[in-house]
Coordinates of C-alpha atoms and ligand atoms in Angstrom, one line a residue:
Chain A
M1 CA -4.6 14.7 -9.7
K2 CA -3.2 14.2 -6.8
I3 CA -4.6 11.2 -4.9
L4 CA -4.1 10.0 -1.0
V5 CA -5.0 6.4 -0.1
C6 CA -5.4 5.6 3.5
I7 CA -4.4 2.2 4.0
S8 CA -4.7 0.1 7.2
H9 CA -2.5 -2.7 8.4
V10 CA -4.6 -5.4 9.8
P11 CA -4.5 -9.4 10.1
D12 CA -4.9 -11.7 7.3
T13 CA -8.8 -12.5 6.8
T14 CA -7.9 -15.9 7.8
A15 CA -5.8 -15.2 10.8
K16 CA -6.4 -17.0 14.0
I17 CA -8.0 -14.4 16.2
A18 CA -6.3 -14.8 19.7
F19 CA -5.7 -12.1 22.7
V20 CA -2.8 -11.6 25.0
D21 CA -1.9 -9.3 28.0
N22 CA -5.4 -10.1 29.9
N23 CA -6.9 -10.2 26.8
K24 CA -6.3 -6.3 26.2
S25 CA -4.3 -6.8 23.1
Y26 CA -4.3 -8.9 19.5
N27 CA -2.1 -11.4 19.5
K28 CA 0.3 -10.6 16.3
E29 CA 2.5 -13.7 17.2
G30 CA 3.0 -15.3 13.8
Q31 CA 0.3 -13.6 12.0
Q32 CA 0.5 -12.1 8.3
F33 CA -0.3 -8.4 8.0
I34 CA -2.1 -7.4 4.9
I35 CA -3.4 -4.0 3.4
G36 CA -7.1 -3.9 4.2
P37 CA -9.2 -5.5 1.7
N38 CA -11.2 -2.6 1.2
E39 CA -8.8 0.2 0.6
E40 CA -6.4 -2.6 -1.3
L41 CA -9.5 -2.4 -4.1
A42 CA -9.8 1.5 -3.8
L43 CA -6.0 1.7 -4.4
T44 CA -6.3 -0.8 -7.3
R45 CA -8.8 1.3 -9.2
A46 CA -6.9 4.7 -8.3
I47 CA -3.6 3.0 -9.9
D48 CA -5.6 2.0 -13.0
I49 CA -7.0 5.7 -13.3
K50 CA -3.7 7.2 -12.8
E51 CA -2.2 4.7 -15.6
A52 CA -4.4 6.0 -17.8
K53 CA -5.1 9.7 -16.7
G54 CA -1.8 10.6 -15.3
G55 CA -1.5 12.0 -11.6
N56 CA 0.2 10.8 -8.1
I57 CA -0.6 8.4 -5.5
T58 CA 0.3 8.8 -2.2
A59 CA 0.0 6.2 0.2
L60 CA -0.7 6.8 4.0
T61 CA -0.8 4.6 7.2
V62 CA -0.6 5.7 10.7
G63 CA 1.3 3.4 12.3
S64 CA 4.6 2.3 14.0
A65 CA 7.7 1.0 12.2
E66 CA 6.4 -2.4 11.8
V67 CA 3.6 -1.1 8.9
E68 CA 6.2 -0.4 6.5
P69 CA 6.2 -3.7 4.5
T70 CA 2.4 -2.9 4.2
L71 CA 3.2 0.7 2.9
R72 CA 6.1 -0.9 0.8
K73 CA 3.6 -3.3 -0.8
A74 CA 1.1 -0.3 -1.7
L75 CA 4.0 1.3 -3.6
A76 CA 5.0 -2.0 -5.2
M77 CA 1.4 -1.9 -6.4
G78 CA 2.0 1.0 -8.1
A79 CA 1.6 4.0 -5.4
D80 CA 4.2 6.8 -6.2
D81 CA 5.0 8.0 -2.6
A82 CA 4.2 6.7 0.9
I83 CA 3.7 8.6 4.2
R84 CA 3.9 6.9 7.6
V85 CA 2.4 8.8 10.6
N86 CA 4.5 7.3 13.7
M87 CA 1.7 6.8 16.0
D88 CA 0.3 3.6 17.2
P89 CA -3.5 3.7 16.0
K90 CA -5.9 2.9 18.6
D91 CA -9.0 5.0 17.8
A92 CA -10.6 6.4 14.7
F93 CA -10.9 10.1 16.1
N94 CA -7.5 10.2 16.7
V95 CA -6.0 8.6 13.4
S96 CA -8.8 10.4 11.3
K97 CA -7.3 13.7 13.1
Q98 CA -3.6 12.8 12.0
I99 CA -4.5 12.0 8.3
A100 CA -6.4 15.2 8.1
E101 CA -3.7 16.9 9.3
V102 CA -1.3 15.7 6.6
A103 CA -4.4 16.3 4.0
K104 CA -4.1 20.0 5.1
A105 CA -0.6 20.2 4.5
N106 CA -0.5 18.5 0.9
Q107 CA -4.0 19.6 -0.4
Y108 CA -4.7 16.2 -2.1
D109 CA -7.7 16.1 -5.0
V110 CA -9.3 12.6 -3.6
I111 CA -9.0 11.0 -0.4
L112 CA -9.5 7.4 -0.5
T113 CA -10.2 4.9 2.4
G114 CA -11.8 1.7 2.6
R115 CA -15.5 1.4 3.8
E116 CA -14.1 -0.3 7.0
A117 CA -10.8 -1.6 8.6
I118 CA -11.2 -5.6 9.2
D119 CA -9.8 -5.4 12.7
Y120 CA -12.4 -3.1 14.3
N121 CA -14.9 -2.9 11.5
G122 CA -15.4 0.8 12.7
G123 CA -16.2 2.3 9.3
Q124 CA -15.3 5.8 10.9
V125 CA -12.0 7.0 9.8
G126 CA -13.0 8.2 6.2
E127 CA -16.1 10.3 7.4
M128 CA -14.3 11.6 10.3
I129 CA -11.8 13.0 8.1
A130 CA -14.3 14.4 5.7
E131 CA -15.8 16.3 8.8
W132 CA -12.1 17.7 9.9
L133 CA -11.5 19.3 6.3
I134 CA -15.0 19.8 5.9
Y135 CA -15.0 18.1 2.3
P136 CA -18.1 16.2 0.8
S137 CA -18.0 12.6 0.9
V138 CA -19.2 9.6 -0.7
S139 CA -19.6 6.4 0.9
G140 CA -19.7 2.7 0.1
V141 CA -18.7 3.2 -3.2
N142 CA -18.1 0.4 -5.6
D143 CA -17.8 2.0 -8.9
M144 CA -15.4 4.8 -9.4
D145 CA -14.0 7.1 -12.2
L146 CA -12.0 10.4 -12.1
E147 CA -11.7 13.1 -14.5
P148 CA -9.8 16.4 -14.4
G149 CA -11.6 18.1 -11.6
K150 CA -14.3 15.6 -10.5
A151 CA -15.2 12.2 -9.5
I152 CA -18.1 10.0 -11.0
L153 CA -19.1 7.3 -8.7
K154 CA -21.7 4.7 -8.0
R155 CA -23.1 3.1 -4.8
E156 CA -25.5 0.6 -3.9
I157 CA -28.9 2.0 -2.1
D158 CA -31.8 0.2 -1.0
G159 CA -33.2 -1.9 -3.8
G160 CA -30.9 -0.1 -6.6
Y161 CA -28.2 2.0 -7.1
E162 CA -27.3 5.7 -7.5
K163 CA -24.8 7.4 -9.5
I164 CA -23.0 10.6 -7.8
E165 CA -21.0 13.4 -9.2
C166 CA -18.5 15.5 -7.6
D167 CA -16.0 18.1 -7.6
F168 CA -12.8 18.1 -6.1
P169 CA -11.6 17.7 -3.4
L170 CA -13.6 15.1 -1.8
I171 CA -13.1 11.8 0.5
I172 CA -14.5 8.4 -1.0
T173 CA -14.9 5.1 0.8
G174 CA -14.5 2.5 -1.5
Q175 CA -15.2 -1.1 -0.9
K176 CA -15.8 -4.3 -3.0
G177 CA -16.5 -3.8 -6.7
I178 CA -14.6 -0.9 -6.9
A179 CA -11.8 -3.0 -8.7
A180 CA -12.5 -6.5 -9.7
E181 CA -9.3 -8.3 -8.0
P182 CA -6.6 -6.3 -6.0
K183 CA -3.3 -5.7 -8.3
I184 CA -0.5 -8.1 -7.5
P185 CA 3.1 -6.2 -7.7
A186 CA 4.9 -7.5 -10.3
M187 CA 8.9 -7.9 -10.0
R188 CA 9.5 -4.7 -11.7
G189 CA 7.0 -3.0 -9.2
I190 CA 8.7 -4.4 -6.2
M191 CA 11.9 -3.6 -7.1
M192 CA 11.1 -0.2 -7.7
A193 CA 9.4 0.3 -4.5
R194 CA 12.6 0.2 -2.5
K195 CA 13.6 3.3 -4.2
K196 CA 10.4 4.9 -4.1
P197 CA 10.0 7.8 -0.9
L198 CA 8.5 6.6 2.4
I199 CA 8.5 9.5 4.5
V200 CA 7.9 9.6 8.4
V201 CA 6.2 12.5 10.0
E202 CA 5.4 12.6 13.6
P203 CA 2.0 12.9 15.0
V204 CA -0.1 15.9 16.1
Q205 CA -1.4 16.4 19.7
S206 CA -4.6 14.7 19.8
D207 CA -6.5 12.2 22.2
N208 CA -7.8 8.8 21.8
A209 CA -11.8 9.5 22.1
T210 CA -12.1 5.4 22.7
E211 CA -10.0 2.8 24.3
V212 CA -10.4 -1.1 23.9
L213 CA -10.2 -2.5 27.3
E214 CA -10.4 -6.2 26.8
H215 CA -11.4 -8.8 24.0
S216 CA -13.4 -12.2 24.0
L217 CA -14.3 -14.8 21.7
P218 CA -18.0 -15.6 21.0
A219 CA -19.4 -18.5 22.6
S220 CA -19.8 -21.5 20.7
K221 CA -23.3 -22.1 19.1
A222 CA -25.7 -24.4 21.0
S223 CA -25.9 -27.5 19.0
C224 CA -28.1 -27.6 16.0
K225 CA -31.5 -29.4 16.4
M226 CA -32.3 -31.8 13.7
V227 CA -35.6 -32.3 12.0
S228 CA -36.7 -34.8 9.9
A229 CA -36.6 -34.2 6.0
D230 CA -40.3 -35.8 5.9
D231 CA -41.5 -33.4 8.7
M232 CA -41.5 -29.9 7.5
N233 CA -44.7 -29.1 9.4
E234 CA -42.8 -29.6 12.5
L235 CA -39.8 -27.3 11.2
V236 CA -42.1 -24.6 10.7
R237 CA -44.0 -25.2 14.3
L238 CA -40.4 -24.8 15.8
L239 CA -39.5 -21.6 13.3
H240 CA -42.9 -20.1 14.9
E241 CA -43.1 -21.3 18.6
E242 CA -39.7 -21.7 19.6
A243 CA -37.7 -19.7 17.6
K244 CA -40.1 -16.9 17.0
V245 CA -38.9 -15.8 13.7
I246 CA -41.9 -16.5 11.5
Chain B
M1 CA -29.6 16.1 29.2
S2 CA -31.4 13.4 26.8
V3 CA -30.4 10.4 24.6
L4 CA -31.1 10.6 20.7
V5 CA -31.9 8.3 18.4
Y6 CA -31.9 8.7 14.5
T7 CA -34.6 6.5 13.2
E8 CA -34.6 5.7 9.6
N9 CA -37.6 5.2 7.3
W10 CA -38.2 3.8 3.6
D11 CA -40.6 5.3 2.0
G12 CA -42.3 6.6 5.0
Q13 CA -42.4 3.5 6.9
F14 CA -40.0 3.1 9.8
K15 CA -37.5 0.4 9.3
K16 CA -37.9 -2.3 12.3
L17 CA -34.4 -1.9 13.3
S18 CA -35.8 1.8 14.3
F19 CA -38.2 0.4 17.1
E20 CA -35.0 -1.7 18.1
L21 CA -32.9 1.5 18.4
I22 CA -35.6 3.3 20.2
S23 CA -35.8 0.1 22.7
Y24 CA -32.2 0.5 23.1
A25 CA -32.2 4.0 24.0
S26 CA -34.4 3.2 26.6
E27 CA -32.1 1.3 28.4
V28 CA -29.6 3.8 27.9
A29 CA -31.6 6.5 28.9
K30 CA -32.6 4.5 32.0
S31 CA -28.7 4.4 33.4
Y32 CA -28.8 8.3 33.0
N33 CA -32.4 8.7 34.2
T34 CA -33.2 10.7 31.3
N35 CA -35.4 10.8 28.1
V36 CA -35.5 9.6 25.0
V37 CA -35.9 11.9 21.9
A38 CA -35.9 10.2 18.4
L39 CA -35.3 12.2 15.0
S40 CA -37.3 11.5 11.9
I41 CA -35.9 12.9 8.7
G42 CA -38.0 12.9 5.6
N43 CA -41.8 12.2 4.8
V44 CA -43.5 10.4 7.7
D45 CA -47.1 11.1 8.9
E46 CA -48.2 11.7 12.2
A47 CA -49.7 8.2 12.9
E48 CA -46.2 6.6 12.0
L49 CA -44.4 9.0 13.9
S50 CA -46.4 8.2 16.9
K51 CA -45.3 4.1 16.7
L52 CA -42.0 5.4 18.0
S53 CA -43.7 5.8 21.5
Q54 CA -44.8 2.7 21.6
Y55 CA -41.2 1.4 22.3
G56 CA -40.3 4.6 24.6
A57 CA -39.6 7.6 22.9
D58 CA -41.0 10.4 24.8
K59 CA -40.2 13.1 22.4
V60 CA -40.2 13.0 18.3
L61 CA -38.4 15.5 16.5
N62 CA -40.0 15.5 12.8
L63 CA -37.6 17.0 10.0
S64 CA -40.0 17.0 6.9
N65 CA -38.1 19.7 5.2
A66 CA -38.6 18.8 1.5
A67 CA -34.6 19.5 1.1
Y68 CA -34.3 16.4 3.3
T69 CA -36.1 13.8 0.8
E70 CA -32.8 13.0 -0.8
F71 CA -30.4 11.4 1.3
N72 CA -26.9 13.6 1.7
A73 CA -24.3 13.0 4.5
E74 CA -23.4 16.4 5.1
Y75 CA -26.8 17.6 5.6
Y76 CA -28.0 14.6 7.4
A77 CA -25.3 14.9 9.7
K78 CA -25.6 18.6 10.4
A79 CA -29.2 18.1 11.3
I80 CA -28.4 15.3 13.4
S81 CA -25.5 16.9 15.1
E82 CA -28.0 20.1 15.8
A83 CA -30.8 18.2 17.4
A84 CA -28.4 16.6 19.7
K85 CA -26.9 19.8 20.6
S86 CA -30.6 21.4 21.2
E87 CA -31.6 18.7 23.1
H88 CA -28.2 18.4 24.7
A89 CA -28.0 14.7 23.9
Q90 CA -25.1 12.9 26.0
V91 CA -25.7 10.0 24.0
T92 CA -26.3 9.7 20.0
I93 CA -27.7 6.5 18.7
F94 CA -27.6 5.4 15.2
A95 CA -28.1 1.6 13.5
N96 CA -24.9 0.2 12.1
N97 CA -25.6 0.1 8.5
I98 CA -24.5 1.6 5.1
T99 CA -26.4 5.0 5.0
T100 CA -25.6 5.6 8.8
R101 CA -21.9 4.9 8.3
A102 CA -21.7 8.0 6.1
I103 CA -23.2 10.1 8.7
A104 CA -22.3 8.9 12.3
P105 CA -18.7 9.6 12.0
R106 CA -19.4 13.2 11.1
V107 CA -21.8 13.5 13.7
T108 CA -19.4 12.2 16.0
I109 CA -16.6 14.9 15.2
K110 CA -18.9 17.5 15.0
L111 CA -19.9 16.7 18.6
D112 CA -16.5 16.3 19.7
A113 CA -17.6 12.8 21.2
G114 CA -16.2 9.4 21.1
M115 CA -18.1 6.8 18.9
V116 CA -18.3 2.8 19.2
S117 CA -19.7 1.1 16.1
G118 CA -21.3 -2.2 16.1
C119 CA -22.3 -2.3 19.7
V120 CA -24.1 -5.6 20.9
A121 CA -25.6 -4.7 23.9
A122 CA -26.5 -1.8 26.2
P123 CA -23.5 -0.1 28.0
E124 CA -22.7 -2.2 31.0
S125 CA -21.7 1.1 32.8
I126 CA -21.9 4.6 32.3
E127 CA -19.6 6.0 34.4
P128 CA -17.1 4.8 32.9
F129 CA -18.9 4.4 30.0
V130 CA -18.2 0.6 28.6
V131 CA -19.7 -1.0 25.7
S132 CA -19.4 -4.5 23.9
K133 CA -19.2 -4.3 20.3
K134 CA -18.1 -6.9 17.6
A135 CA -14.8 -6.9 16.0
F136 CA -12.6 -8.7 13.9
S137 CA -15.4 -9.4 11.4
G138 CA -17.7 -11.1 14.1
K139 CA -14.7 -13.4 15.1
A140 CA -14.3 -11.9 18.6
F141 CA -15.9 -9.2 20.9
A142 CA -14.2 -6.1 22.5
R143 CA -15.3 -3.7 25.5
V144 CA -14.8 -0.5 24.9
K145 CA -14.4 2.7 26.8
I146 CA -15.5 6.1 25.8
N147 CA -13.2 9.0 27.3
K148 CA -15.4 11.8 25.9
D149 CA -18.2 13.5 27.5
N150 CA -20.4 13.2 24.4
K151 CA -20.8 9.6 23.3
V152 CA -22.1 8.1 19.7
L153 CA -22.9 4.3 19.4
S154 CA -24.1 2.4 16.3
L155 CA -26.2 -0.8 17.1
N156 CA -26.1 -4.1 15.2
Q157 CA -29.4 -5.2 14.0
N158 CA -31.0 -7.9 15.8
A159 CA -28.3 -7.3 18.8
F160 CA -30.9 -6.1 21.3
G161 CA -34.4 -6.9 20.1
I162 CA -37.5 -5.0 20.3
K163 CA -39.2 -4.1 23.4
E164 CA -42.5 -2.3 24.1
N165 CA -42.2 0.4 26.5
V166 CA -45.5 2.9 25.7
K167 CA -45.2 6.6 26.2
A168 CA -47.3 9.4 25.4
A169 CA -46.2 10.6 22.0
N170 CA -44.8 14.5 22.0
I171 CA -44.5 15.0 18.3
V172 CA -42.6 18.5 17.4
S173 CA -41.2 19.7 14.1
F174 CA -37.7 20.6 13.7
E175 CA -36.1 22.8 11.0
C176 CA -32.2 23.1 10.1
A177 CA -31.0 25.2 7.4
L178 CA -29.5 23.7 4.4
E179 CA -26.1 24.5 2.7
T180 CA -25.3 23.2 -0.5
S181 CA -23.3 20.3 -1.2
K182 CA -20.7 19.3 -3.9
A183 CA -21.8 15.8 -4.0
K184 CA -24.7 15.6 -6.4
V185 CA -27.1 12.6 -7.2
V186 CA -27.2 12.6 -11.0
E187 CA -29.2 9.1 -11.5
V188 CA -31.1 6.6 -9.2
S189 CA -31.8 3.4 -10.3
K190 CA -34.3 0.9 -8.2
N191 CA -34.9 -2.3 -9.3
S192 CA -38.8 -3.6 -9.0
G193 CA -38.4 -2.2 -5.0
K194 CA -37.4 -5.4 -3.5
M195 CA -35.8 -5.4 -0.5
S196 CA -32.1 -5.6 -0.5
V197 CA -30.7 -8.8 1.4
L198 CA -29.3 -6.2 3.7
D199 CA -32.7 -5.2 4.8
A200 CA -34.7 -8.1 4.6
E201 CA -35.7 -9.9 7.8
I202 CA -35.6 -13.3 6.0
L203 CA -33.0 -14.4 3.8
V204 CA -33.6 -18.0 1.8
S205 CA -30.3 -18.6 0.5
G206 CA -29.2 -21.3 -2.2
G207 CA -25.6 -22.6 -2.8
R208 CA -24.3 -24.9 -5.6
G209 CA -26.1 -27.8 -4.1
L210 CA -29.5 -26.7 -5.8
K211 CA -27.6 -27.8 -9.2
K212 CA -29.2 -25.1 -11.5
P213 CA -30.6 -21.8 -11.9
E214 CA -33.9 -23.1 -12.6
N215 CA -34.3 -24.8 -9.2
F216 CA -34.1 -21.5 -7.4
K217 CA -37.8 -21.2 -8.3
L218 CA -38.0 -23.4 -5.1
L219 CA -36.5 -20.7 -2.9
E220 CA -38.4 -17.8 -4.9
E221 CA -41.5 -19.5 -3.9
A222 CA -40.5 -19.8 -0.2
S223 CA -39.8 -15.9 -0.3
D224 CA -42.8 -14.9 -1.7
I225 CA -44.9 -17.4 1.0
L226 CA -43.2 -15.6 3.6
G227 CA -44.0 -12.4 2.3
S228 CA -42.3 -9.0 1.6
V229 CA -39.9 -9.1 4.1
A230 CA -38.3 -12.2 2.6
T231 CA -35.9 -12.2 -0.2
V232 CA -32.9 -14.4 -1.9
A233 CA -29.8 -14.5 -1.5
C234 CA -27.0 -16.9 -2.6
T235 CA -23.3 -17.9 -2.0
K236 CA -20.4 -16.6 -4.0
P237 CA -20.1 -19.6 -6.5
V238 CA -24.1 -19.1 -7.5
A239 CA -23.2 -15.4 -8.1
D240 CA -20.0 -16.3 -10.1
L241 CA -21.9 -18.9 -12.1
E242 CA -24.5 -16.2 -13.2
W243 CA -27.3 -18.2 -11.8
R244 CA -28.3 -15.1 -9.3
P245 CA -27.2 -11.6 -9.5
H246 CA -24.3 -10.2 -7.5
S247 CA -26.3 -8.2 -5.5
E248 CA -27.5 -11.5 -3.5
H249 CA -24.2 -12.6 -2.8
V250 CA -23.4 -12.9 0.6
G251 CA -20.0 -13.7 2.8
Q252 CA -16.5 -12.4 3.3
T253 CA -16.7 -10.9 -0.6
G254 CA -20.3 -10.2 -0.8
K255 CA -22.8 -8.6 1.7
V256 CA -22.7 -9.0 5.4
V257 CA -26.3 -9.8 6.2
A258 CA -28.4 -9.8 9.8
P259 CA -31.7 -11.4 9.1
N260 CA -34.2 -12.8 11.8
L261 CA -34.2 -15.8 9.6
Y262 CA -31.3 -17.2 7.3
I263 CA -32.4 -20.5 5.3
A264 CA -29.2 -22.3 3.9
V265 CA -29.9 -24.5 1.3
G266 CA -27.5 -26.6 -0.4
I267 CA -24.8 -24.6 1.1
S268 CA -21.5 -25.9 2.5
G269 CA -20.8 -23.3 5.1
A270 CA -17.4 -22.3 3.9
I271 CA -15.7 -20.0 6.3
Q272 CA -15.8 -17.1 3.7
H273 CA -19.7 -17.8 3.4
L274 CA -20.2 -17.9 7.3
A275 CA -18.7 -14.7 7.5
G276 CA -21.3 -13.2 6.0
I277 CA -24.3 -14.8 8.0
T278 CA -23.2 -15.2 11.7
S279 CA -24.8 -12.4 12.8
S280 CA -28.4 -13.7 11.6
K281 CA -30.6 -14.6 14.9
V282 CA -31.6 -18.0 13.7
I283 CA -29.9 -20.2 10.8
V284 CA -31.7 -23.2 9.3
A285 CA -29.6 -25.7 7.0
I286 CA -30.8 -27.8 4.4
N287 CA -28.1 -30.1 3.0
T288 CA -27.6 -33.4 1.6
D289 CA -24.4 -34.1 3.6
K290 CA -24.8 -34.5 7.4
D291 CA -21.0 -33.5 7.9
A292 CA -21.7 -30.2 6.0
P293 CA -19.8 -27.2 8.4
I294 CA -23.2 -25.3 7.7
F295 CA -25.0 -27.5 10.5
E296 CA -22.2 -26.3 12.9
A297 CA -23.5 -23.0 12.5
S298 CA -26.7 -23.5 12.3
D299 CA -29.8 -23.6 15.0
Y300 CA -32.1 -26.1 13.2
G301 CA -30.8 -28.7 10.5
V302 CA -32.5 -31.1 7.9
V303 CA -30.4 -33.6 6.2
G304 CA -32.0 -34.1 2.7
D305 CA -32.0 -33.3 -1.2
A306 CA -33.2 -29.5 -1.3
L307 CA -35.5 -30.6 -4.4
E308 CA -37.3 -33.0 -2.5
V309 CA -37.3 -31.2 0.9
M310 CA -38.4 -27.4 -0.4
P311 CA -41.4 -28.5 -2.1
K312 CA -42.7 -29.8 1.3
L313 CA -41.2 -26.9 3.2
N314 CA -43.0 -24.7 1.0
E315 CA -46.3 -26.7 1.5
A316 CA -45.9 -26.2 5.0
L317 CA -45.2 -22.5 5.2
K318 CA -48.6 -22.3 2.7
A319 CA -50.2 -24.2 5.3
F320 CA -49.0 -22.0 8.1
K321 CA -49.7 -18.9 6.6
A322 CA -53.2 -19.9 5.7
N323 CA -54.1 -20.5 9.5
S324 CA -52.4 -17.1 10.9
Ligands
FAD1 C1 -11.2 -15.1 -0.7 C2 -12.5 -15.7 -0.7 C3 -13.2 -15.1 -0.2 C4 -14.7 -15.7 -0.6 N1 -15.8 -15.1 -0.5 C5 -16.9 -15.8 -0.3 C6 -18.2 -15.0 -0.1 O1 -18.4 -14.1 0.0 N2 -19.3 -15.7 -0.1 C7 -19.4 -17.3 -0.4 O2 -20.7 -17.6 0.0 N3 -18.4 -17.9 -0.9 C8 -17.0 -16.9 -0.8 N4 -15.8 -17.9 -0.9 C9 -16.2 -19.2 -1.6 C10 -16.2 -20.3 -0.3 O3 -14.6 -20.8 0.2 C11 -17.0 -21.6 -1.0 O4 -16.4 -22.1 -2.1 C12 -18.4 -21.1 -1.2 O5 -19.0 -20.4 -0.4 C13 -18.9 -22.5 -1.5 O6 -20.7 -22.4 -1.8 P1 -21.6 -23.4 -1.8 O7 -21.8 -23.7 -0.4 O8 -22.6 -22.9 -2.8 O9 -20.8 -24.4 -2.9 P2 -20.3 -26.2 -2.3 O10 -19.3 -25.8 -1.2 O11 -20.0 -26.7 -3.5 O12 -21.5 -26.7 -1.4 C14 -22.7 -27.4 -1.8 C15 -23.3 -28.0 -0.9 O13 -24.8 -28.4 -1.1 C16 -24.9 -29.7 -0.8 N5 -25.7 -30.5 -1.6 C17 -25.5 -30.9 -3.0 N6 -26.3 -31.3 -3.2 C18 -27.6 -31.1 -2.7 C19 -28.9 -31.3 -2.3 N7 -29.6 -31.7 -3.8 N8 -29.6 -30.8 -1.5 C20 -29.1 -30.2 -0.6 N9 -27.9 -29.8 -0.5 C21 -27.1 -30.5 -1.4 C22 -23.5 -30.1 -0.8 O14 -23.4 -31.4 0.3 C23 -22.6 -29.1 -0.3 O15 -22.4 -28.9 1.2 C24 -14.7 -17.4 -0.9 C25 -13.5 -17.9 -1.1 C26 -12.3 -17.4 -1.1 C27 -11.1 -17.9 -1.3
AMP2 N1 -4.3 3.4 10.8 C1 -4.8 3.7 9.6 N2 -4.0 4.4 8.9 C2 -4.2 4.8 7.5 N3 -5.5 4.5 7.2 C3 -6.4 3.7 8.2 C4 -6.0 3.5 9.6 N4 -6.9 2.9 10.1 C5 -8.2 3.2 9.2 N5 -7.7 3.5 8.1 C6 -8.6 3.9 6.7 O1 -9.8 4.0 7.2 C7 -10.9 3.0 6.9 C8 -11.8 2.9 7.8 O2 -11.2 2.2 8.7 P1 -12.0 2.0 10.0 O3 -13.0 3.5 10.6 O4 -11.1 1.8 11.2 O5 -13.0 0.9 10.0 C9 -10.0 1.9 6.3 O6 -10.5 0.9 5.4 C10 -8.6 2.6 5.7 O7 -8.8 3.2 4.3

């Protein structure tokens, strides 16, 4: 089983969000960057499956040299090798195109991405790769098993779940539930990661379909209107007449 | 030229967000001085389809081929992109939810388009095409420019609202040839047909402040009084303690919800919980601690013991429902 896991390099979930250069760019100063939480869980599950059934896992990030510590962490968790596409990722159209090109050259059985990256919450890259490659895809997966030649998956749907089977090759976008907790690299893994291959490839020609012009922070919420605990009729009245939500 | 909207239904009824999408598309179409075309896939009857014209649809394409009754990302993406091509849609609009996340990016590549997901307002200009979206899980907004002729947008629920705009319905059937997919649904499980916390319009949500699982009866009662659009949700510790199922857990590690009304009962308002609820239209907090952070995120607050306040609230809701 040849598995590719696409990893976004994103600010820690608890990071303070601030912007620089006229609010055009995210302020990276002093921020901790991590493996995107959705694909970290997908990677964890893939590693467990590989350790039980055999296979090879490649971790891939489209990014400049600053993303290499994130890829090294994926290697420390248990990926076998890593690829960095040397391009500043600005747009899903372009990023997915780059990943699809790597995939064409290497013929993976399974390509895993997260449901969304936690910086721009696009939720686009995985399904776009599927479309470039004309592969089937299953998105928002929260339970995954892989057998030689096929994937057995579950995903939540309105009021329940569905179980899906799909032959290789395919794209899976994973999310919470696909593994319980992300794997924490052991000391041995961290030592080994230094010796594992991390290949840098140059991007193919493609354009950014979108560009971020400017960021802003949400206005703070108007203050909370307090209602006496003895007057629930008043609360119901406000919800009906003022807020118009019931 | 046109603006195309993919309108989702649930068991033959349009989801409320479909009407919001049509309202949004009408606004976009106005800037282009063009028409709104809605595409419905699945079994939806004429009466239901014609509802779309109340919010601004000039034309409704109805794809009711039996093969499309089961959701499949590849088929749906193909049908939508073919509709976009035949209607010369410059902009194709989706809701931003789990289902459309599987199809909209595929449509984008098929149409050689640029996509912005999680839009929160109508485009501020169409030449250049600039639209605002949520970023950093709701902690910021980004203004994004699309550089391609074709545009795909997904709209966050409740970001625009439903606006009436009555048009004459022109419902036409639409066909699209099927290919076979390798992804096969082998089992489906639906528990009680209850709305998921993602779809419910009202969430009555409980935290550790409810003290024990039996007390969630008070929230279930409120949700029952409010009707089928309401359901119960909870915080992570509540799900971890197995007081409630994990499918109801809301927040950073659970579901990110956007109901019209979120009633937070005995919830402290930790940042990880707020990450899942800040897109709600209105938040009500009921908590014994007047300094609980949840009040800062709320529109209405009640300081009091949930076990005393909830029965009173339920009485008030019952009286309200009886009179409305
Ligand atoms: C990485 C990470 C991810 C997390 N993800 C999530 C997540 O997705 N969702 C989530 O919810 N949490 C998440 N958490 C946990 C989060 O930090 C909080 O611990 C949790 O949200 C608190 O839940 P709570 O409000 O139910 O309980 P508590 O924080 O214990 O709050 C209980 C509240 O009830 C009030 N109260 C007590 N008695 C009463 C009464 N009789 N009537 C009314 N009010 C009363 C108290 O004043 C208090 O404010 C995460 C934490 C981490 C570290
Ligand atoms: N620059 C990138 N390099 C590799 N994978 C990425 C990159 N950006 C996004 N992904 C993957 O695509 C998923 C969805 O990202 P997005 O469409 O940006 O929300 C993420 O969870 C990652 O798995």
